[in-house]
JSON list of C-alpha atoms in Angstrom, two decimals:
[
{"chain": "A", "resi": 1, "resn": "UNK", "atom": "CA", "xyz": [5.63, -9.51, 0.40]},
{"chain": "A", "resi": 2, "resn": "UNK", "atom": "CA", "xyz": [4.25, -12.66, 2.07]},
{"chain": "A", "resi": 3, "resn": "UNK", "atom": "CA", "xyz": [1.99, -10.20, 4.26]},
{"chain": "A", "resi": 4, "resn": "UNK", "atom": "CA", "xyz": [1.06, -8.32, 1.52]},
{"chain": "A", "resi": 5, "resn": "UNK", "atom": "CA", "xyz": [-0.61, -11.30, -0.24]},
{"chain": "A", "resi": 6, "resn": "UNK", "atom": "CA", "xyz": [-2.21, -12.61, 3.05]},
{"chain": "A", "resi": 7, "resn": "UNK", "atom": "CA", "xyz": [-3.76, -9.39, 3.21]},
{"chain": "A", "resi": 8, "resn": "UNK", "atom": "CA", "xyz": [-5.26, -9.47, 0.09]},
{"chain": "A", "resi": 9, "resn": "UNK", "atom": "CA", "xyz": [-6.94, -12.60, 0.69]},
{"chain": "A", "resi": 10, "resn": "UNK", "atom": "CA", "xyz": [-9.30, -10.46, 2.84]},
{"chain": "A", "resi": 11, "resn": "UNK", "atom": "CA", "xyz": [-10.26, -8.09, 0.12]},
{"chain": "A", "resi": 12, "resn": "UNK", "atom": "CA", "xyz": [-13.93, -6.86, -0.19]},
{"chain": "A", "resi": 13, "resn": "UNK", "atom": "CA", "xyz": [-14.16, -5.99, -3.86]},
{"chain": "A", "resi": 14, "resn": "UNK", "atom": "CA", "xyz": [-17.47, -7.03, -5.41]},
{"chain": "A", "resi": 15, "resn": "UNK", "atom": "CA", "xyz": [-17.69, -4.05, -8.08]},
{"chain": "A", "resi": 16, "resn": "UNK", "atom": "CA", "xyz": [-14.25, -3.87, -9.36]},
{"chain": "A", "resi": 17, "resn": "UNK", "atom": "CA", "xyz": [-13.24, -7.61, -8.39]},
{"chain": "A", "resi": 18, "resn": "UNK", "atom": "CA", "xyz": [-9.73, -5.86, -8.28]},
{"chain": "A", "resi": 19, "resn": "UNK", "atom": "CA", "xyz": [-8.06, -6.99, -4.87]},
{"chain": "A", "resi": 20, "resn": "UNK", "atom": "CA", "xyz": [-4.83, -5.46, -3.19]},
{"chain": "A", "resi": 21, "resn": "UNK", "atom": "CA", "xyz": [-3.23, -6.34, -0.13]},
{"chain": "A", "resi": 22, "resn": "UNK", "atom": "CA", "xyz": [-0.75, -4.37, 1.46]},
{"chain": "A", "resi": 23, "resn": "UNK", "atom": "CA", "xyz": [2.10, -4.80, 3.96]},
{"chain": "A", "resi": 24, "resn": "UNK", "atom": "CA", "xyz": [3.30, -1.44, 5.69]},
{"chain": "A", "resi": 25, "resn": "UNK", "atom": "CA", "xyz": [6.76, -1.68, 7.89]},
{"chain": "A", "resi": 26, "resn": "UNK", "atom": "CA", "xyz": [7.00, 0.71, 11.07]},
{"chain": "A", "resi": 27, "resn": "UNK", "atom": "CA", "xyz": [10.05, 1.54, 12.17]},
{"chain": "A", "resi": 28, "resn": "UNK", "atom": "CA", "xyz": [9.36, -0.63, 15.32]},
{"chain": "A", "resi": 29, "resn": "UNK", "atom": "CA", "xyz": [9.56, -3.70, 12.98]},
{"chain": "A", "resi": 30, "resn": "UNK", "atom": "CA", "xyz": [5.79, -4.35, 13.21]},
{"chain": "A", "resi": 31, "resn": "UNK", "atom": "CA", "xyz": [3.93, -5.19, 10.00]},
{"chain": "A", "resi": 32, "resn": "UNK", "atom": "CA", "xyz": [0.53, -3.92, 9.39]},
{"chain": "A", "resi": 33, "resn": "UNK", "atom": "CA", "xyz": [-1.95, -4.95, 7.07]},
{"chain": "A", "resi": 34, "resn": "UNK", "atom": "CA", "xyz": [-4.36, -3.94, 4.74]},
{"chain": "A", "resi": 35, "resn": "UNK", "atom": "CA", "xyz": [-6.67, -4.92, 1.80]},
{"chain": "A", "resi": 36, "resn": "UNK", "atom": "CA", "xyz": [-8.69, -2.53, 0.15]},
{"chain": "A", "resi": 37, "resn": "UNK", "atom": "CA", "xyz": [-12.84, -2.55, 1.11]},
{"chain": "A", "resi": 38, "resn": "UNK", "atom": "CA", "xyz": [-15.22, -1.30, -1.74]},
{"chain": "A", "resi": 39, "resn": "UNK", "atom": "CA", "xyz": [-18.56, 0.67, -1.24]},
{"chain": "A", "resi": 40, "resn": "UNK", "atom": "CA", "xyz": [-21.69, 0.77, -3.23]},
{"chain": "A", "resi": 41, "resn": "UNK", "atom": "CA", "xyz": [-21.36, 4.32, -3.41]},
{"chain": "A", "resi": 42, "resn": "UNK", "atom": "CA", "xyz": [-17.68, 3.83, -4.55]},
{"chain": "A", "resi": 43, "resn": "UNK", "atom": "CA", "xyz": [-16.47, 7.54, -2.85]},
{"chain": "A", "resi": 44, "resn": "UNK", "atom": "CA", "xyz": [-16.31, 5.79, 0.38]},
{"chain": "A", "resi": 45, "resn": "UNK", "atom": "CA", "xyz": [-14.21, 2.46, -0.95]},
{"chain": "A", "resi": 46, "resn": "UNK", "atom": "CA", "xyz": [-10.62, 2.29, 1.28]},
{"chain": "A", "resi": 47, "resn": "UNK", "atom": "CA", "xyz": [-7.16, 1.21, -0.74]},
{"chain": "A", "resi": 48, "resn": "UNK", "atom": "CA", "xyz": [-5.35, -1.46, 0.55]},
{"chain": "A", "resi": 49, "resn": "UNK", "atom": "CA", "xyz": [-2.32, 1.16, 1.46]},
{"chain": "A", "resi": 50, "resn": "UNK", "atom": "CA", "xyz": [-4.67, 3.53, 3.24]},
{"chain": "A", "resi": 51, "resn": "UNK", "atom": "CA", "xyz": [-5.89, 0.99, 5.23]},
{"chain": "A", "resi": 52, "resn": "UNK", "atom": "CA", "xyz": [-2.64, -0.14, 6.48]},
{"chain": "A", "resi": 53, "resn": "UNK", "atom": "CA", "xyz": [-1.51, 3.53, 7.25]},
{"chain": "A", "resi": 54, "resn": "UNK", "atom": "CA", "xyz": [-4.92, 4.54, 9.10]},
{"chain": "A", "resi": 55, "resn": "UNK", "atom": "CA", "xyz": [-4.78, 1.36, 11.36]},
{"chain": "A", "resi": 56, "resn": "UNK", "atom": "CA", "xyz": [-1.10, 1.59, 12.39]},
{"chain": "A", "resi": 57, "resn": "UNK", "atom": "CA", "xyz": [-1.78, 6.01, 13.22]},
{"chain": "A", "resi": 58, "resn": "UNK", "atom": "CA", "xyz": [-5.07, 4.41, 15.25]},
{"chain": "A", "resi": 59, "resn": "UNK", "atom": "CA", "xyz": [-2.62, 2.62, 17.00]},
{"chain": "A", "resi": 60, "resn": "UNK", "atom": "CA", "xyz": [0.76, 4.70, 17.62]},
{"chain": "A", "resi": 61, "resn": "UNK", "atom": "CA", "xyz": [2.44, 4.33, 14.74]},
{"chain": "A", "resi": 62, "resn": "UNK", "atom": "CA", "xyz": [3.64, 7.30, 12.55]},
{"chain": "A", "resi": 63, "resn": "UNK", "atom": "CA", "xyz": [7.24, 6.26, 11.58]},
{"chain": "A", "resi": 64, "resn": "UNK", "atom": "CA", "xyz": [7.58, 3.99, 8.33]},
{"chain": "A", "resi": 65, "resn": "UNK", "atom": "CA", "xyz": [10.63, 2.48, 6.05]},
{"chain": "A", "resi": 66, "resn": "UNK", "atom": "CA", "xyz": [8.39, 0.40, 3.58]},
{"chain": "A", "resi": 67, "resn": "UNK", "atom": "CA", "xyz": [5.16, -0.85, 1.75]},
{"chain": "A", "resi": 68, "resn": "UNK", "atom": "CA", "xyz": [5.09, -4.15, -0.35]},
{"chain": "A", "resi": 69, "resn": "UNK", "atom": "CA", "xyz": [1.73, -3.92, -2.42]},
{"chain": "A", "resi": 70, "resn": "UNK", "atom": "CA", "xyz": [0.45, -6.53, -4.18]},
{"chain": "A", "resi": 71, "resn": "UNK", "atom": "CA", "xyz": [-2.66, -6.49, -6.51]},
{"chain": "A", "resi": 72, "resn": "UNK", "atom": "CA", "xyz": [-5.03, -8.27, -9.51]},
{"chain": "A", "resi": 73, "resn": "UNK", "atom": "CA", "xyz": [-8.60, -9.18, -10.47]},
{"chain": "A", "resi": 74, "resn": "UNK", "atom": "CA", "xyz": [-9.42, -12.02, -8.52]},
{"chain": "A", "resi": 75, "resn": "UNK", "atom": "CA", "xyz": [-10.32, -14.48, -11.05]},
{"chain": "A", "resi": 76, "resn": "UNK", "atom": "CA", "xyz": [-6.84, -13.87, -12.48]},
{"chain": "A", "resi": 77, "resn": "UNK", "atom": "CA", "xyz": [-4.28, -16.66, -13.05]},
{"chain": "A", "resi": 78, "resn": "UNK", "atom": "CA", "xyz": [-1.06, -14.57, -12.85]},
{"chain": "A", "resi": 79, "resn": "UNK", "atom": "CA", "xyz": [-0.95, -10.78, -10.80]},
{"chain": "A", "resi": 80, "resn": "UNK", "atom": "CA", "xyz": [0.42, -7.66, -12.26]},
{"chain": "A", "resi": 81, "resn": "UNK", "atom": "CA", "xyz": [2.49, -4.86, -10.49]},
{"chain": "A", "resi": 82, "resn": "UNK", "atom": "CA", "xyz": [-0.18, -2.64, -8.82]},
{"chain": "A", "resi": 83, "resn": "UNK", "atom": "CA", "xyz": [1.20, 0.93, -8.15]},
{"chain": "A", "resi": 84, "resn": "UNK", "atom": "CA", "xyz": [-0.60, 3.03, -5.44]},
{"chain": "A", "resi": 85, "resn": "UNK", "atom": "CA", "xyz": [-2.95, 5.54, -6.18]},
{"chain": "A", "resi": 86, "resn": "UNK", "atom": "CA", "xyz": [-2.47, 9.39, -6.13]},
{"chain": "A", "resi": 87, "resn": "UNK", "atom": "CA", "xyz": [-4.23, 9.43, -2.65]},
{"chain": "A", "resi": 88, "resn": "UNK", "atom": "CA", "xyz": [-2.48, 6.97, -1.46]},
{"chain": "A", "resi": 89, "resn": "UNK", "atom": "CA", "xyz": [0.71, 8.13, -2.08]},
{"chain": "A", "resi": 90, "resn": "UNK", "atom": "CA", "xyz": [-0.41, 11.62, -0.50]},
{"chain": "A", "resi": 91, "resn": "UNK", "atom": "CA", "xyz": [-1.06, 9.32, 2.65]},
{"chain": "A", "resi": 92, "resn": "UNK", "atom": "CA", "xyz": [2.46, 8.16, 2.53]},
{"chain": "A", "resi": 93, "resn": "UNK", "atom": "CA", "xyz": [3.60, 12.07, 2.08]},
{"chain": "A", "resi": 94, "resn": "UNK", "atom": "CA", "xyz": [2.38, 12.68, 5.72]},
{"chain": "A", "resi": 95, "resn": "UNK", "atom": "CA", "xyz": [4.21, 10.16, 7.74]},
{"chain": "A", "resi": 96, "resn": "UNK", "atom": "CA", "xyz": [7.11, 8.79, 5.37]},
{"chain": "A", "resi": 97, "resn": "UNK", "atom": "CA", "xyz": [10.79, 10.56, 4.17]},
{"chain": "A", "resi": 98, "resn": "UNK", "atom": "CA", "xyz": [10.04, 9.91, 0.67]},
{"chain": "A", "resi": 99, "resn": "UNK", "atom": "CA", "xyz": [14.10, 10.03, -0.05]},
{"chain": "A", "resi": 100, "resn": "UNK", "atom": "CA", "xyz": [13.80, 7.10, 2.05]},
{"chain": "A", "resi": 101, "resn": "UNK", "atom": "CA", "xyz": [11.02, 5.40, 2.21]},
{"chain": "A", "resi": 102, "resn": "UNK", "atom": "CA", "xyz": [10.65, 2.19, -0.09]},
{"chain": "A", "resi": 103, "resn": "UNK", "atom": "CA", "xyz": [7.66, 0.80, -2.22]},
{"chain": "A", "resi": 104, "resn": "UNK", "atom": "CA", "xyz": [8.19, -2.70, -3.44]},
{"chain": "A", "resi": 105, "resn": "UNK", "atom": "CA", "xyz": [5.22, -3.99, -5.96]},
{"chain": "A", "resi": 106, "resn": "UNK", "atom": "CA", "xyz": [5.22, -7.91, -6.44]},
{"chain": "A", "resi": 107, "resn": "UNK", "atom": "CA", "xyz": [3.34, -10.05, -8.78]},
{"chain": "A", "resi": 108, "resn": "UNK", "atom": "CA", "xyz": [4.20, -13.52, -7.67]},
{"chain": "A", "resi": 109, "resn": "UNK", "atom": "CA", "xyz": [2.63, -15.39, -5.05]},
{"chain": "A", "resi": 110, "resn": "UNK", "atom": "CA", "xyz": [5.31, -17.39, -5.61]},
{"chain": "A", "resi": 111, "resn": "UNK", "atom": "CA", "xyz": [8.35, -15.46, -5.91]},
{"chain": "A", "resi": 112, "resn": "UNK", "atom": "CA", "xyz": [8.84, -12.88, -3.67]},
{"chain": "A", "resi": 113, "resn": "UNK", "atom": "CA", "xyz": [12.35, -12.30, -6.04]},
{"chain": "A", "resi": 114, "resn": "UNK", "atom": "CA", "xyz": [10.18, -11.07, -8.91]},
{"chain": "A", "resi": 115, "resn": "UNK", "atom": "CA", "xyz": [9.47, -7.08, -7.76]},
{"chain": "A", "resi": 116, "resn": "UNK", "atom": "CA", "xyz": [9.87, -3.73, -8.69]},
{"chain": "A", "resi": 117, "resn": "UNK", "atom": "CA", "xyz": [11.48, -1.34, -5.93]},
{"chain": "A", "resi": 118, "resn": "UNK", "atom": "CA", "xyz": [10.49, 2.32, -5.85]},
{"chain": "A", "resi": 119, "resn": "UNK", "atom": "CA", "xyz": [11.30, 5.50, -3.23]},
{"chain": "A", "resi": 120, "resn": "UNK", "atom": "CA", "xyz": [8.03, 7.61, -1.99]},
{"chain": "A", "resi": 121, "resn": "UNK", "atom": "CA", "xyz": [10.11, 10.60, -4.15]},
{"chain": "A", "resi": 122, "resn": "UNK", "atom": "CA", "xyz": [10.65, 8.18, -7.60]},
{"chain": "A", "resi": 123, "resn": "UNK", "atom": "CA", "xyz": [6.37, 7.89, -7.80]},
{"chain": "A", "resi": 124, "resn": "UNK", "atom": "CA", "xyz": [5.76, 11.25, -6.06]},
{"chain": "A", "resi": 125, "resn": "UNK", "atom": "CA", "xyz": [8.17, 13.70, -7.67]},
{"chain": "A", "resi": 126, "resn": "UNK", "atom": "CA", "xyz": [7.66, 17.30, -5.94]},
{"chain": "A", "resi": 127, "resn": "UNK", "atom": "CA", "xyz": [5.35, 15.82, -3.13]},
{"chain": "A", "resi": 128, "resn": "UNK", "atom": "CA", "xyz": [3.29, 18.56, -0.99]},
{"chain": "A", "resi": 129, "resn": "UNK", "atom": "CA", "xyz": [3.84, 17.37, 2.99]},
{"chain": "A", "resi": 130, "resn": "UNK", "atom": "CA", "xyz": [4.19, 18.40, 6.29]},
{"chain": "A", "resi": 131, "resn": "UNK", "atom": "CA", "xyz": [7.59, 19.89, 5.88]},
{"chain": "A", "resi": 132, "resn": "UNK", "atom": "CA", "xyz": [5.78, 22.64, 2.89]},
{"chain": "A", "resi": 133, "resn": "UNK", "atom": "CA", "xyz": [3.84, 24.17, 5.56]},
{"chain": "A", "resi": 134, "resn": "UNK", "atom": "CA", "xyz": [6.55, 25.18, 7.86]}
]
């Protein structure tokens, strides 16, 4: 959870002001990082999660056992749990066992005990993946 909120210290949100940081675990053990990056034209803006899964693919990784995501407005005081998106979860549909695979959402910068713990199935009942087009 302490990666997640580093990572969200390099948001780039100046429409929405909304920044999430994100802390994906490959089954090597490495932690990769992500913060979500807006765009003017808002269809190209990048989640947090998505940018954690696209750069550890770019560089080997397609095995996963967690996510902690963290997220609020920027000027606020206290966070509140940020779930991922519907894309977002899709992206963790490709490369995660969603039986298995764990989604922890924090609030507190300063108390990584306070979070709620999900699988990819609870939030993504009935997912489509790689295994439905066998």
């Amino acid at each position: 959870m302490q990666k997640a909120f580093e990572a969200q210290e390099n948001c780039y949100t100046p429409y929405s002001n909304f920044n999430v940081g994100a802390a994906l675990l490959g089954t090597n053990g490495k932690i990769y990082q992500g913060c979500n990056i807006e765009n003017a034209s808002f269809t190209p803006t990048n989640c947090a999660e998505r940018t954690a899964f696209f750069k550890a693919v770019s560089e080997g990784q397609r095995t996963f056992s967690a996510i902690a995501i963290v997220g609020n407005k920027s000027d606020a005081t206290e966070g509140e749990y940020c779930s991922p998106c519907g894309v977002c979860r899709q992206v963790m549909m490709e490369f995660c066992n969603p039986k298995e695979f764990k989604i922890y959402l924090a609030k507190d910068r300063n108390n990584y005990s306070d979070y709620i713990e999900y699988t990819l199935e609870e939030i993504l009942p009935l997912g489509f993946g790689p295994n439905n087009l066998k």
